[in-house]
Amino acid sequence: MVDLSRRPRRNRKSEAVRALTQETFLHKEDLIYPLFLIEGENKQEPIASMPGIARLSLDLLLEEIAHCMELGIRAFALFPALPESKKDRFATESYNEEGIYLKAIREIKRQLPAACLISDVAMDPYSSDGHDGLVENGKILNDETLEILAKMAVAQARAGVDIVAPSDMMDGRVGYLRQALDDEGFTEVSIMAYTAKYASAFYGPFRDALDSAPKFGDKKTYQMNPANAKEALIEADLDFAEGADFLMVKPALPYLDVIKLLAEHYPLPIAAYNVSGEYAMIKAAANQGWLDGEKVMLESLLSIKRAGAKIILTYFAKEVAALL
């Protein structure tokens, strides 16, 4: 027999021993479930590129949230899918008190007050240009966009949202929103900053869901270059200094190194968005029988936790909660 004093396999010899030595755990409390809202009643529109996910009218959305809460999911990120007729250059529908988004927030909080609601703060779902900022002569205006985002965030806070999540990547928006919220008395509304949001090719199915693709060009002047990791530290320094309560990395799986980088450098909870393209790839391969979808789903989410994320936004949330 080989003389070995250290045999790591001893800690893998049985399921019980493997459980005792497991370093990383995935919990229901770690998950945020993104949901898509549409106008109407009793409407469900399946999203072809995201099997198992659908746009829902408010009545069905309330049922879905209630069911998910029974499974142990407590946090939900809400995204509106609007008809083109409701969109304009200035995203005015985003702060329309009678619009579907703000009405939905109010009704969800009225019927299900224990649900934690995370709102999206960005112009693209409401913009006729499909960009996250105000467009003028083909250019995305930064500072002028902040005024619109502040109106949006304050309106969402007034409707009852718990956390606003600016996903626009405009410079200075976290500080601008913090000041606007505080000035209106919403000092307890948190900010989950999309700190390192990359100009990724993994967003395609999400843009299908919201019909929010840019009408011209791309988003590379404001979303980050996928080649850059150190740049995420610059963004995180700013978001931290400006008052963010959470820092987010999006997408998750191709940027595990960035998740780890932020987790090691900042005392705030790190969130990671397991985006639509990541979800769609696993679902497509599983539907073809090429891999075990359930095992790959769990392994993928566990890797995001292992990298340092405390919170995961994922379309797998309901499936995972049912398993856990």
PDB file of C-alpha atoms in Angstrom:
ATOM      1  CA  MET A   1       0.000   0.000   0.000  1.00  0.00           C
ATOM      2  CA  VAL A   2       1.192   3.510  -0.797  1.00  0.00           C
ATOM      3  CA  ASP A   3       2.204   5.428   2.327  1.00  0.00           C
ATOM      4  CA  LEU A   4      -0.061   8.513   2.204  1.00  0.00           C
ATOM      5  CA  SER A   5      -0.716  10.569   5.338  1.00  0.00           C
ATOM      6  CA  ARG A   6      -3.183  12.847   3.573  1.00  0.00           C
ATOM      7  CA  ARG A   7      -6.015  11.258   1.584  1.00  0.00           C
ATOM      8  CA  PRO A   8      -8.609  13.893   0.562  1.00  0.00           C
ATOM      9  CA  ARG A   9     -10.912  11.151  -0.724  1.00  0.00           C
ATOM     10  CA  ARG A  10     -11.679  10.203   2.899  1.00  0.00           C
ATOM     11  CA  ASN A  11     -13.895  13.307   3.026  1.00  0.00           C
ATOM     12  CA  ARG A  12     -15.789  12.137  -0.062  1.00  0.00           C
ATOM     13  CA  LYS A  13     -16.376   8.496   0.902  1.00  0.00           C
ATOM     14  CA  SER A  14     -20.123   8.718   1.611  1.00  0.00           C
ATOM     15  CA  GLU A  15     -23.061  11.025   1.145  1.00  0.00           C
ATOM     16  CA  ALA A  16     -23.133  11.760   4.877  1.00  0.00           C
ATOM     17  CA  VAL A  17     -19.432  12.688   4.991  1.00  0.00           C
ATOM     18  CA  ARG A  18     -19.747  14.777   1.824  1.00  0.00           C
ATOM     19  CA  ALA A  19     -22.610  16.678   3.472  1.00  0.00           C
ATOM     20  CA  LEU A  20     -20.518  17.298   6.591  1.00  0.00           C
ATOM     21  CA  THR A  21     -17.677  18.788   4.538  1.00  0.00           C
ATOM     22  CA  GLN A  22     -19.746  20.798   2.038  1.00  0.00           C
ATOM     23  CA  GLU A  23     -18.532  24.393   1.920  1.00  0.00           C
ATOM     24  CA  THR A  24     -21.233  26.187  -0.109  1.00  0.00           C
ATOM     25  CA  PHE A  25     -25.003  25.978   0.191  1.00  0.00           C
ATOM     26  CA  LEU A  26     -27.882  27.230  -1.903  1.00  0.00           C
ATOM     27  CA  HIS A  27     -30.928  28.434   0.027  1.00  0.00           C
ATOM     28  CA  LYS A  28     -34.372  29.622  -1.038  1.00  0.00           C
ATOM     29  CA  GLU A  29     -33.653  32.858   0.792  1.00  0.00           C
ATOM     30  CA  ASP A  30     -30.832  33.547  -1.686  1.00  0.00           C
ATOM     31  CA  LEU A  31     -33.184  33.769  -4.671  1.00  0.00           C
ATOM     32  CA  ILE A  32     -34.967  36.596  -6.456  1.00  0.00           C
ATOM     33  CA  TYR A  33     -37.501  35.556  -9.097  1.00  0.00           C
ATOM     34  CA  PRO A  34     -37.782  37.883 -12.133  1.00  0.00           C
ATOM     35  CA  LEU A  35     -41.343  38.244 -13.454  1.00  0.00           C
ATOM     36  CA  PHE A  36     -42.792  39.843 -16.603  1.00  0.00           C
ATOM     37  CA  LEU A  37     -45.965  41.945 -16.445  1.00  0.00           C
ATOM     38  CA  ILE A  38     -48.373  42.666 -19.317  1.00  0.00           C
ATOM     39  CA  GLU A  39     -51.638  44.568 -19.646  1.00  0.00           C
ATOM     40  CA  GLY A  40     -55.019  42.834 -19.587  1.00  0.00           C
ATOM     41  CA  GLU A  41     -56.759  40.163 -17.540  1.00  0.00           C
ATOM     42  CA  ASN A  42     -56.259  36.398 -17.450  1.00  0.00           C
ATOM     43  CA  LYS A  43     -53.467  36.759 -20.005  1.00  0.00           C
ATOM     44  CA  GLN A  44     -50.470  34.473 -20.225  1.00  0.00           C
ATOM     45  CA  GLU A  45     -47.995  34.781 -23.078  1.00  0.00           C
ATOM     46  CA  PRO A  46     -45.302  32.072 -23.105  1.00  0.00           C
ATOM     47  CA  ILE A  47     -41.846  33.298 -24.113  1.00  0.00           C
ATOM     48  CA  ALA A  48     -40.542  30.924 -26.779  1.00  0.00           C
ATOM     49  CA  SER A  49     -36.867  31.549 -26.032  1.00  0.00           C
ATOM     50  CA  MET A  50     -37.410  31.011 -22.279  1.00  0.00           C
ATOM     51  CA  PRO A  51     -39.261  27.684 -21.854  1.00  0.00           C
ATOM     52  CA  GLY A  52     -41.442  27.689 -18.749  1.00  0.00           C
ATOM     53  CA  ILE A  53     -41.490  31.488 -18.442  1.00  0.00           C
ATOM     54  CA  ALA A  54     -44.389  33.700 -19.533  1.00  0.00           C
ATOM     55  CA  ARG A  55     -45.572  37.282 -19.502  1.00  0.00           C
ATOM     56  CA  LEU A  56     -48.496  37.529 -17.076  1.00  0.00           C
ATOM     57  CA  SER A  57     -51.336  39.949 -16.522  1.00  0.00           C
ATOM     58  CA  LEU A  58     -51.635  41.277 -12.976  1.00  0.00           C
ATOM     59  CA  ASP A  59     -54.303  38.815 -11.827  1.00  0.00           C
ATOM     60  CA  LEU A  60     -52.174  35.829 -12.862  1.00  0.00           C
ATOM     61  CA  LEU A  61     -49.027  37.503 -11.576  1.00  0.00           C
ATOM     62  CA  LEU A  62     -50.577  37.771  -8.117  1.00  0.00           C
ATOM     63  CA  GLU A  63     -51.379  34.050  -8.195  1.00  0.00           C
ATOM     64  CA  GLU A  64     -47.821  33.253  -9.286  1.00  0.00           C
ATOM     65  CA  ILE A  65     -46.269  35.331  -6.515  1.00  0.00           C
ATOM     66  CA  ALA A  66     -48.561  33.770  -3.905  1.00  0.00           C
ATOM     67  CA  HIS A  67     -47.604  30.278  -5.097  1.00  0.00           C
ATOM     68  CA  CYS A  68     -43.894  31.118  -5.061  1.00  0.00           C
ATOM     69  CA  MET A  69     -44.173  32.489  -1.535  1.00  0.00           C
ATOM     70  CA  GLU A  70     -45.692  29.170  -0.449  1.00  0.00           C
ATOM     71  CA  LEU A  71     -42.562  27.536  -1.884  1.00  0.00           C
ATOM     72  CA  GLY A  72     -40.356  29.872   0.159  1.00  0.00           C
ATOM     73  CA  ILE A  73     -39.412  32.538  -2.395  1.00  0.00           C
ATOM     74  CA  ARG A  74     -39.807  35.964  -0.840  1.00  0.00           C
ATOM     75  CA  ALA A  75     -38.271  38.401  -3.350  1.00  0.00           C
ATOM     76  CA  PHE A  76     -39.437  39.263  -6.857  1.00  0.00           C
ATOM     77  CA  ALA A  77     -38.008  41.519  -9.583  1.00  0.00           C
ATOM     78  CA  LEU A  78     -40.748  42.986 -11.749  1.00  0.00           C
ATOM     79  CA  PHE A  79     -40.328  43.959 -15.423  1.00  0.00           C
ATOM     80  CA  PRO A  80     -43.066  45.515 -17.621  1.00  0.00           C
ATOM     81  CA  ALA A  81     -43.718  44.540 -21.242  1.00  0.00           C
ATOM     82  CA  LEU A  82     -45.481  47.516 -22.805  1.00  0.00           C
ATOM     83  CA  PRO A  83     -47.063  48.065 -26.216  1.00  0.00           C
ATOM     84  CA  GLU A  84     -45.271  50.488 -28.528  1.00  0.00           C
ATOM     85  CA  SER A  85     -48.164  52.928 -28.137  1.00  0.00           C
ATOM     86  CA  LYS A  86     -47.125  53.493 -24.486  1.00  0.00           C
ATOM     87  CA  LYS A  87     -43.506  54.293 -25.330  1.00  0.00           C
ATOM     88  CA  ASP A  88     -41.902  57.657 -26.086  1.00  0.00           C
ATOM     89  CA  ARG A  89     -38.476  59.328 -26.096  1.00  0.00           C
ATOM     90  CA  PHE A  90     -38.776  60.417 -22.472  1.00  0.00           C
ATOM     91  CA  ALA A  91     -40.183  57.178 -20.992  1.00  0.00           C
ATOM     92  CA  THR A  92     -43.056  59.128 -19.448  1.00  0.00           C
ATOM     93  CA  GLU A  93     -45.078  55.952 -18.879  1.00  0.00           C
ATOM     94  CA  SER A  94     -42.455  54.908 -16.312  1.00  0.00           C
ATOM     95  CA  TYR A  95     -43.808  57.411 -13.778  1.00  0.00           C
ATOM     96  CA  ASN A  96     -47.469  57.377 -14.816  1.00  0.00           C
ATOM     97  CA  GLU A  97     -49.349  56.656 -11.582  1.00  0.00           C
ATOM     98  CA  GLU A  98     -52.095  54.893 -13.554  1.00  0.00           C
ATOM     99  CA  GLY A  99     -49.713  52.825 -15.679  1.00  0.00           C
ATOM    100  CA  ILE A 100     -49.646  49.031 -15.309  1.00  0.00           C
ATOM    101  CA  TYR A 101     -46.276  48.921 -13.561  1.00  0.00           C
ATOM    102  CA  LEU A 102     -47.038  51.246 -10.660  1.00  0.00           C
ATOM    103  CA  LYS A 103     -50.572  49.884 -10.320  1.00  0.00           C
ATOM    104  CA  ALA A 104     -49.111  46.370 -10.127  1.00  0.00           C
ATOM    105  CA  ILE A 105     -46.656  47.337  -7.385  1.00  0.00           C
ATOM    106  CA  ARG A 106     -49.454  48.895  -5.337  1.00  0.00           C
ATOM    107  CA  GLU A 107     -51.742  45.895  -5.745  1.00  0.00           C
ATOM    108  CA  ILE A 108     -49.062  43.297  -4.996  1.00  0.00           C
ATOM    109  CA  LYS A 109     -48.087  45.127  -1.820  1.00  0.00           C
ATOM    110  CA  ARG A 110     -51.757  45.447  -0.849  1.00  0.00           C
ATOM    111  CA  GLN A 111     -52.566  41.758  -1.307  1.00  0.00           C
ATOM    112  CA  LEU A 112     -49.172  40.257  -0.480  1.00  0.00           C
ATOM    113  CA  PRO A 113     -47.427  42.740   1.819  1.00  0.00           C
ATOM    114  CA  ALA A 114     -44.731  40.246   2.843  1.00  0.00           C
ATOM    115  CA  ALA A 115     -43.456  39.989  -0.745  1.00  0.00           C
ATOM    116  CA  CYS A 116     -40.210  41.888  -1.267  1.00  0.00           C
ATOM    117  CA  LEU A 117     -40.482  43.791  -4.562  1.00  0.00           C
ATOM    118  CA  ILE A 118     -37.465  44.894  -6.571  1.00  0.00           C
ATOM    119  CA  SER A 119     -38.235  47.409  -9.309  1.00  0.00           C
ATOM    120  CA  ASP A 120     -36.295  48.017 -12.505  1.00  0.00           C
ATOM    121  CA  VAL A 121     -35.053  51.584 -12.986  1.00  0.00           C
ATOM    122  CA  ALA A 122     -34.131  52.043 -16.651  1.00  0.00           C
ATOM    123  CA  MET A 123     -35.711  53.687 -19.664  1.00  0.00           C
ATOM    124  CA  ASP A 124     -35.548  50.836 -22.175  1.00  0.00           C
ATOM    125  CA  PRO A 125     -38.934  49.153 -21.435  1.00  0.00           C
ATOM    126  CA  TYR A 126     -40.637  52.551 -21.833  1.00  0.00           C
ATOM    127  CA  SER A 127     -38.442  54.156 -24.498  1.00  0.00           C
ATOM    128  CA  SER A 128     -39.397  54.373 -28.146  1.00  0.00           C
ATOM    129  CA  ASP A 129     -35.650  54.240 -28.847  1.00  0.00           C
ATOM    130  CA  GLY A 130     -35.125  51.045 -26.827  1.00  0.00           C
ATOM    131  CA  HIS A 131     -32.127  52.490 -24.998  1.00  0.00           C
ATOM    132  CA  ASP A 132     -31.491  52.845 -21.268  1.00  0.00           C
ATOM    133  CA  GLY A 133     -30.925  56.577 -21.628  1.00  0.00           C
ATOM    134  CA  LEU A 134     -32.349  59.627 -23.360  1.00  0.00           C
ATOM    135  CA  VAL A 135     -31.339  59.728 -27.020  1.00  0.00           C
ATOM    136  CA  GLU A 136     -30.497  62.907 -28.878  1.00  0.00           C
ATOM    137  CA  ASN A 137     -28.951  62.931 -32.359  1.00  0.00           C
ATOM    138  CA  GLY A 138     -27.962  59.293 -31.965  1.00  0.00           C
ATOM    139  CA  LYS A 139     -26.150  59.899 -28.654  1.00  0.00           C
ATOM    140  CA  ILE A 140     -27.133  58.595 -25.208  1.00  0.00           C
ATOM    141  CA  LEU A 141     -27.283  61.566 -22.830  1.00  0.00           C
ATOM    142  CA  ASN A 142     -26.071  60.793 -19.321  1.00  0.00           C
ATOM    143  CA  ASP A 143     -27.013  63.666 -17.020  1.00  0.00           C
ATOM    144  CA  GLU A 144     -30.358  64.372 -18.661  1.00  0.00           C
ATOM    145  CA  THR A 145     -31.245  60.696 -18.196  1.00  0.00           C
ATOM    146  CA  LEU A 146     -30.698  60.932 -14.432  1.00  0.00           C
ATOM    147  CA  GLU A 147     -33.653  63.288 -14.061  1.00  0.00           C
ATOM    148  CA  ILE A 148     -35.950  60.756 -15.740  1.00  0.00           C
ATOM    149  CA  LEU A 149     -34.588  57.876 -13.658  1.00  0.00           C
ATOM    150  CA  ALA A 150     -35.183  59.859 -10.469  1.00  0.00           C
ATOM    151  CA  LYS A 151     -38.839  60.460 -11.383  1.00  0.00           C
ATOM    152  CA  MET A 152     -39.171  56.739 -12.078  1.00  0.00           C
ATOM    153  CA  ALA A 153     -37.545  55.645  -8.812  1.00  0.00           C
ATOM    154  CA  VAL A 154     -39.559  58.051  -6.665  1.00  0.00           C
ATOM    155  CA  ALA A 155     -42.803  56.927  -8.339  1.00  0.00           C
ATOM    156  CA  GLN A 156     -41.893  53.292  -7.667  1.00  0.00           C
ATOM    157  CA  ALA A 157     -41.072  54.062  -4.039  1.00  0.00           C
ATOM    158  CA  ARG A 158     -44.368  55.896  -3.662  1.00  0.00           C
ATOM    159  CA  ALA A 159     -46.146  52.803  -5.024  1.00  0.00           C
ATOM    160  CA  GLY A 160     -44.546  50.701  -2.284  1.00  0.00           C
ATOM    161  CA  VAL A 161     -41.497  49.003  -3.787  1.00  0.00           C
ATOM    162  CA  ASP A 162     -38.898  47.764  -1.295  1.00  0.00           C
ATOM    163  CA  ILE A 163     -35.771  47.997  -3.453  1.00  0.00           C
ATOM    164  CA  VAL A 164     -35.083  50.043  -6.581  1.00  0.00           C
ATOM    165  CA  ALA A 165     -32.585  48.504  -8.977  1.00  0.00           C
ATOM    166  CA  PRO A 166     -31.050  50.941 -11.481  1.00  0.00           C
ATOM    167  CA  SER A 167     -29.996  48.823 -14.465  1.00  0.00           C
ATOM    168  CA  ASP A 168     -29.178  51.686 -16.818  1.00  0.00           C
ATOM    169  CA  MET A 169     -25.405  52.062 -16.192  1.00  0.00           C
ATOM    170  CA  MET A 170     -25.513  55.867 -16.403  1.00  0.00           C
ATOM    171  CA  ASP A 171     -22.700  57.560 -14.481  1.00  0.00           C
ATOM    172  CA  GLY A 172     -23.730  58.978 -11.109  1.00  0.00           C
ATOM    173  CA  ARG A 173     -27.189  57.472 -11.038  1.00  0.00           C
ATOM    174  CA  VAL A 174     -26.921  55.766  -7.632  1.00  0.00           C
ATOM    175  CA  GLY A 175     -26.097  59.013  -5.831  1.00  0.00           C
ATOM    176  CA  TYR A 176     -28.702  60.917  -7.822  1.00  0.00           C
ATOM    177  CA  LEU A 177     -31.414  58.367  -6.977  1.00  0.00           C
ATOM    178  CA  ARG A 178     -30.380  58.217  -3.320  1.00  0.00           C
ATOM    179  CA  GLN A 179     -30.720  61.975  -3.011  1.00  0.00           C
ATOM    180  CA  ALA A 180     -34.060  62.021  -4.856  1.00  0.00           C
ATOM    181  CA  LEU A 181     -35.473  59.219  -2.689  1.00  0.00           C
ATOM    182  CA  ASP A 182     -34.248  60.819   0.531  1.00  0.00           C
ATOM    183  CA  ASP A 183     -35.628  64.225  -0.448  1.00  0.00           C
ATOM    184  CA  GLU A 184     -39.074  62.624  -0.821  1.00  0.00           C
ATOM    185  CA  GLY A 185     -38.820  60.840   2.525  1.00  0.00           C
ATOM    186  CA  PHE A 186     -38.067  57.360   1.151  1.00  0.00           C
ATOM    187  CA  THR A 187     -34.944  56.853   3.224  1.00  0.00           C
ATOM    188  CA  GLU A 188     -35.773  53.176   3.853  1.00  0.00           C
ATOM    189  CA  VAL A 189     -36.050  52.231   0.184  1.00  0.00           C
ATOM    190  CA  SER A 190     -32.895  50.314  -0.737  1.00  0.00           C
ATOM    191  CA  ILE A 191     -30.827  50.571  -3.910  1.00  0.00           C
ATOM    192  CA  MET A 192     -29.579  47.423  -5.619  1.00  0.00           C
ATOM    193  CA  ALA A 193     -27.129  48.786  -8.164  1.00  0.00           C
ATOM    194  CA  TYR A 194     -26.417  46.970 -11.391  1.00  0.00           C
ATOM    195  CA  THR A 195     -22.762  47.704 -10.716  1.00  0.00           C
ATOM    196  CA  ALA A 196     -21.010  45.609 -13.336  1.00  0.00           C
ATOM    197  CA  LYS A 197     -23.523  45.149 -16.128  1.00  0.00           C
ATOM    198  CA  TYR A 198     -21.767  43.932 -19.233  1.00  0.00           C
ATOM    199  CA  ALA A 199     -22.634  44.528 -22.890  1.00  0.00           C
ATOM    200  CA  SER A 200     -23.420  40.844 -23.182  1.00  0.00           C
ATOM    201  CA  ALA A 201     -24.808  38.608 -25.915  1.00  0.00           C
ATOM    202  CA  PHE A 202     -26.652  36.622 -23.220  1.00  0.00           C
ATOM    203  CA  TYR A 203     -29.594  39.065 -22.986  1.00  0.00           C
ATOM    204  CA  GLY A 204     -31.405  38.015 -26.163  1.00  0.00           C
ATOM    205  CA  PRO A 205     -34.341  36.098 -24.631  1.00  0.00           C
ATOM    206  CA  PHE A 206     -34.959  38.903 -22.107  1.00  0.00           C
ATOM    207  CA  ARG A 207     -35.247  41.406 -24.930  1.00  0.00           C
ATOM    208  CA  ASP A 208     -37.679  39.025 -26.616  1.00  0.00           C
ATOM    209  CA  ALA A 209     -39.729  39.035 -23.416  1.00  0.00           C
ATOM    210  CA  LEU A 210     -39.950  42.831 -23.224  1.00  0.00           C
ATOM    211  CA  ASP A 211     -39.532  43.715 -26.898  1.00  0.00           C
ATOM    212  CA  SER A 212     -36.942  46.200 -25.644  1.00  0.00           C
ATOM    213  CA  ALA A 213     -34.043  45.770 -28.045  1.00  0.00           C
ATOM    214  CA  PRO A 214     -32.424  49.070 -29.120  1.00  0.00           C
ATOM    215  CA  LYS A 215     -33.939  50.541 -32.258  1.00  0.00           C
ATOM    216  CA  PHE A 216     -30.460  51.506 -33.458  1.00  0.00           C
ATOM    217  CA  GLY A 217     -26.873  50.733 -32.515  1.00  0.00           C
ATOM    218  CA  ASP A 218     -26.021  48.871 -29.310  1.00  0.00           C
ATOM    219  CA  LYS A 219     -25.456  49.543 -25.618  1.00  0.00           C
ATOM    220  CA  LYS A 220     -21.670  49.488 -25.597  1.00  0.00           C
ATOM    221  CA  THR A 221     -21.269  53.163 -24.670  1.00  0.00           C
ATOM    222  CA  TYR A 222     -22.823  52.524 -21.268  1.00  0.00           C
ATOM    223  CA  GLN A 223     -22.687  48.777 -20.542  1.00  0.00           C
ATOM    224  CA  MET A 224     -19.250  47.351 -19.755  1.00  0.00           C
ATOM    225  CA  ASN A 225     -16.764  45.699 -22.092  1.00  0.00           C
ATOM    226  CA  PRO A 226     -16.809  41.905 -21.468  1.00  0.00           C
ATOM    227  CA  ALA A 227     -13.001  41.954 -21.627  1.00  0.00           C
ATOM    228  CA  ASN A 228     -12.682  44.105 -18.497  1.00  0.00           C
ATOM    229  CA  ALA A 229     -12.637  43.028 -14.860  1.00  0.00           C
ATOM    230  CA  LYS A 230     -10.692  45.804 -13.091  1.00  0.00           C
ATOM    231  CA  GLU A 231     -13.144  48.336 -14.478  1.00  0.00           C
ATOM    232  CA  ALA A 232     -15.779  46.690 -12.268  1.00  0.00           C
ATOM    233  CA  LEU A 233     -13.831  47.955  -9.244  1.00  0.00           C
ATOM    234  CA  ILE A 234     -14.177  51.534 -10.514  1.00  0.00           C
ATOM    235  CA  GLU A 235     -17.927  51.091 -10.885  1.00  0.00           C
ATOM    236  CA  ALA A 236     -18.179  49.421  -7.470  1.00  0.00           C
ATOM    237  CA  ASP A 237     -16.163  52.187  -5.773  1.00  0.00           C
ATOM    238  CA  LEU A 238     -18.591  54.751  -7.159  1.00  0.00           C
ATOM    239  CA  ASP A 239     -21.755  52.804  -6.294  1.00  0.00           C
ATOM    240  CA  PHE A 240     -20.487  52.134  -2.777  1.00  0.00           C
ATOM    241  CA  ALA A 241     -19.588  55.795  -2.223  1.00  0.00           C
ATOM    242  CA  GLU A 242     -22.919  56.978  -3.669  1.00  0.00           C
ATOM    243  CA  GLY A 243     -24.973  54.897  -1.238  1.00  0.00           C
ATOM    244  CA  ALA A 244     -25.802  51.571  -2.893  1.00  0.00           C
ATOM    245  CA  ASP A 245     -27.056  48.889  -0.513  1.00  0.00           C
ATOM    246  CA  PHE A 246     -26.297  45.951  -2.854  1.00  0.00           C
ATOM    247  CA  LEU A 247     -23.842  45.526  -5.724  1.00  0.00           C
ATOM    248  CA  MET A 248     -24.824  43.377  -8.702  1.00  0.00           C
ATOM    249  CA  VAL A 249     -22.925  41.587 -11.463  1.00  0.00           C
ATOM    250  CA  LYS A 250     -24.781  40.769 -14.693  1.00  0.00           C
ATOM    251  CA  PRO A 251     -24.570  38.210 -16.318  1.00  0.00           C
ATOM    252  CA  ALA A 252     -23.449  35.660 -13.735  1.00  0.00           C
ATOM    253  CA  LEU A 253     -21.850  32.505 -15.153  1.00  0.00           C
ATOM    254  CA  PRO A 254     -19.467  34.133 -17.680  1.00  0.00           C
ATOM    255  CA  TYR A 255     -18.419  36.633 -14.970  1.00  0.00           C
ATOM    256  CA  LEU A 256     -17.789  34.475 -11.897  1.00  0.00           C
ATOM    257  CA  ASP A 257     -14.356  36.110 -11.601  1.00  0.00           C
ATOM    258  CA  VAL A 258     -16.001  39.537 -11.338  1.00  0.00           C
ATOM    259  CA  ILE A 259     -18.436  38.271  -8.683  1.00  0.00           C
ATOM    260  CA  LYS A 260     -15.456  36.997  -6.700  1.00  0.00           C
ATOM    261  CA  LEU A 261     -13.589  40.278  -7.203  1.00  0.00           C
ATOM    262  CA  LEU A 262     -16.420  42.367  -5.781  1.00  0.00           C
ATOM    263  CA  ALA A 263     -17.135  39.908  -2.962  1.00  0.00           C
ATOM    264  CA  GLU A 264     -13.509  40.129  -1.829  1.00  0.00           C
ATOM    265  CA  HIS A 265     -13.328  43.937  -1.936  1.00  0.00           C
ATOM    266  CA  TYR A 266     -16.688  45.215  -0.633  1.00  0.00           C
ATOM    267  CA  PRO A 267     -18.670  44.631   2.590  1.00  0.00           C
ATOM    268  CA  LEU A 268     -22.039  44.937   0.825  1.00  0.00           C
ATOM    269  CA  PRO A 269     -24.122  41.926  -0.255  1.00  0.00           C
ATOM    270  CA  ILE A 270     -23.223  40.904  -3.807  1.00  0.00           C
ATOM    271  CA  ALA A 271     -26.052  39.980  -6.164  1.00  0.00           C
ATOM    272  CA  ALA A 272     -25.645  38.137  -9.458  1.00  0.00           C
ATOM    273  CA  TYR A 273     -28.149  37.977 -12.301  1.00  0.00           C
ATOM    274  CA  ASN A 274     -28.336  34.500 -13.844  1.00  0.00           C
ATOM    275  CA  VAL A 275     -29.657  35.964 -17.070  1.00  0.00           C
ATOM    276  CA  SER A 276     -32.090  34.779 -19.727  1.00  0.00           C
ATOM    277  CA  GLY A 277     -29.445  33.425 -22.093  1.00  0.00           C
ATOM    278  CA  GLU A 278     -27.902  31.302 -19.352  1.00  0.00           C
ATOM    279  CA  TYR A 279     -31.358  29.951 -18.517  1.00  0.00           C
ATOM    280  CA  ALA A 280     -32.260  29.337 -22.176  1.00  0.00           C
ATOM    281  CA  MET A 281     -29.070  27.379 -22.926  1.00  0.00           C
ATOM    282  CA  ILE A 282     -29.643  24.936 -20.074  1.00  0.00           C
ATOM    283  CA  LYS A 283     -33.322  24.526 -20.917  1.00  0.00           C
ATOM    284  CA  ALA A 284     -32.602  23.948 -24.611  1.00  0.00           C
ATOM    285  CA  ALA A 285     -29.905  21.354 -23.947  1.00  0.00           C
ATOM    286  CA  ALA A 286     -32.071  19.593 -21.343  1.00  0.00           C
ATOM    287  CA  ASN A 287     -35.038  19.499 -23.736  1.00  0.00           C
ATOM    288  CA  GLN A 288     -32.796  17.802 -26.286  1.00  0.00           C
ATOM    289  CA  GLY A 289     -31.688  15.242 -23.710  1.00  0.00           C
ATOM    290  CA  TRP A 290     -28.077  16.384 -23.985  1.00  0.00           C
ATOM    291  CA  LEU A 291     -27.661  16.960 -20.259  1.00  0.00           C
ATOM    292  CA  ASP A 292     -29.503  16.570 -16.972  1.00  0.00           C
ATOM    293  CA  GLY A 293     -31.232  19.936 -16.672  1.00  0.00           C
ATOM    294  CA  GLU A 294     -31.956  19.686 -12.954  1.00  0.00           C
ATOM    295  CA  LYS A 295     -28.392  18.788 -11.998  1.00  0.00           C
ATOM    296  CA  VAL A 296     -26.858  21.423 -14.297  1.00  0.00           C
ATOM    297  CA  MET A 297     -29.253  24.057 -12.945  1.00  0.00           C
ATOM    298  CA  LEU A 298     -28.241  23.340  -9.356  1.00  0.00           C
ATOM    299  CA  GLU A 299     -24.536  23.118 -10.192  1.00  0.00           C
ATOM    300  CA  SER A 300     -24.669  26.436 -12.046  1.00  0.00           C
ATOM    301  CA  LEU A 301     -26.404  28.280  -9.211  1.00  0.00           C
ATOM    302  CA  LEU A 302     -24.085  26.713  -6.642  1.00  0.00           C
ATOM    303  CA  SER A 303     -21.092  27.982  -8.627  1.00  0.00           C
ATOM    304  CA  ILE A 304     -22.509  31.515  -8.458  1.00  0.00           C
ATOM    305  CA  LYS A 305     -22.803  31.217  -4.669  1.00  0.00           C
ATOM    306  CA  ARG A 306     -19.305  29.724  -4.455  1.00  0.00           C
ATOM    307  CA  ALA A 307     -17.898  32.689  -6.358  1.00  0.00           C
ATOM    308  CA  GLY A 308     -19.217  34.996  -3.643  1.00  0.00           C
ATOM    309  CA  ALA A 309     -22.752  36.051  -4.529  1.00  0.00           C
ATOM    310  CA  LYS A 310     -25.134  36.309  -1.578  1.00  0.00           C
ATOM    311  CA  ILE A 311     -28.173  36.848  -3.826  1.00  0.00           C
ATOM    312  CA  ILE A 312     -29.079  35.302  -7.179  1.00  0.00           C
ATOM    313  CA  LEU A 313     -31.699  36.623  -9.572  1.00  0.00           C
ATOM    314  CA  THR A 314     -32.709  33.590 -11.604  1.00  0.00           C
ATOM    315  CA  TYR A 315     -35.560  32.289 -13.760  1.00  0.00           C
ATOM    316  CA  PHE A 316     -34.890  28.919 -12.130  1.00  0.00           C
ATOM    317  CA  ALA A 317     -36.046  30.237  -8.747  1.00  0.00           C
ATOM    318  CA  LYS A 318     -39.399  28.455  -8.642  1.00  0.00           C
ATOM    319  CA  GLU A 319     -37.911  25.132  -9.775  1.00  0.00           C
ATOM    320  CA  VAL A 320     -35.102  25.373  -7.261  1.00  0.00           C
ATOM    321  CA  ALA A 321     -37.431  26.292  -4.409  1.00  0.00           C
ATOM    322  CA  ALA A 322     -39.601  23.267  -5.167  1.00  0.00           C
ATOM    323  CA  LEU A 323     -36.515  21.034  -4.995  1.00  0.00           C
ATOM    324  CA  LEU A 324     -35.083  22.591  -1.857  1.00  0.00           C
TER     325      LEU A 324
END
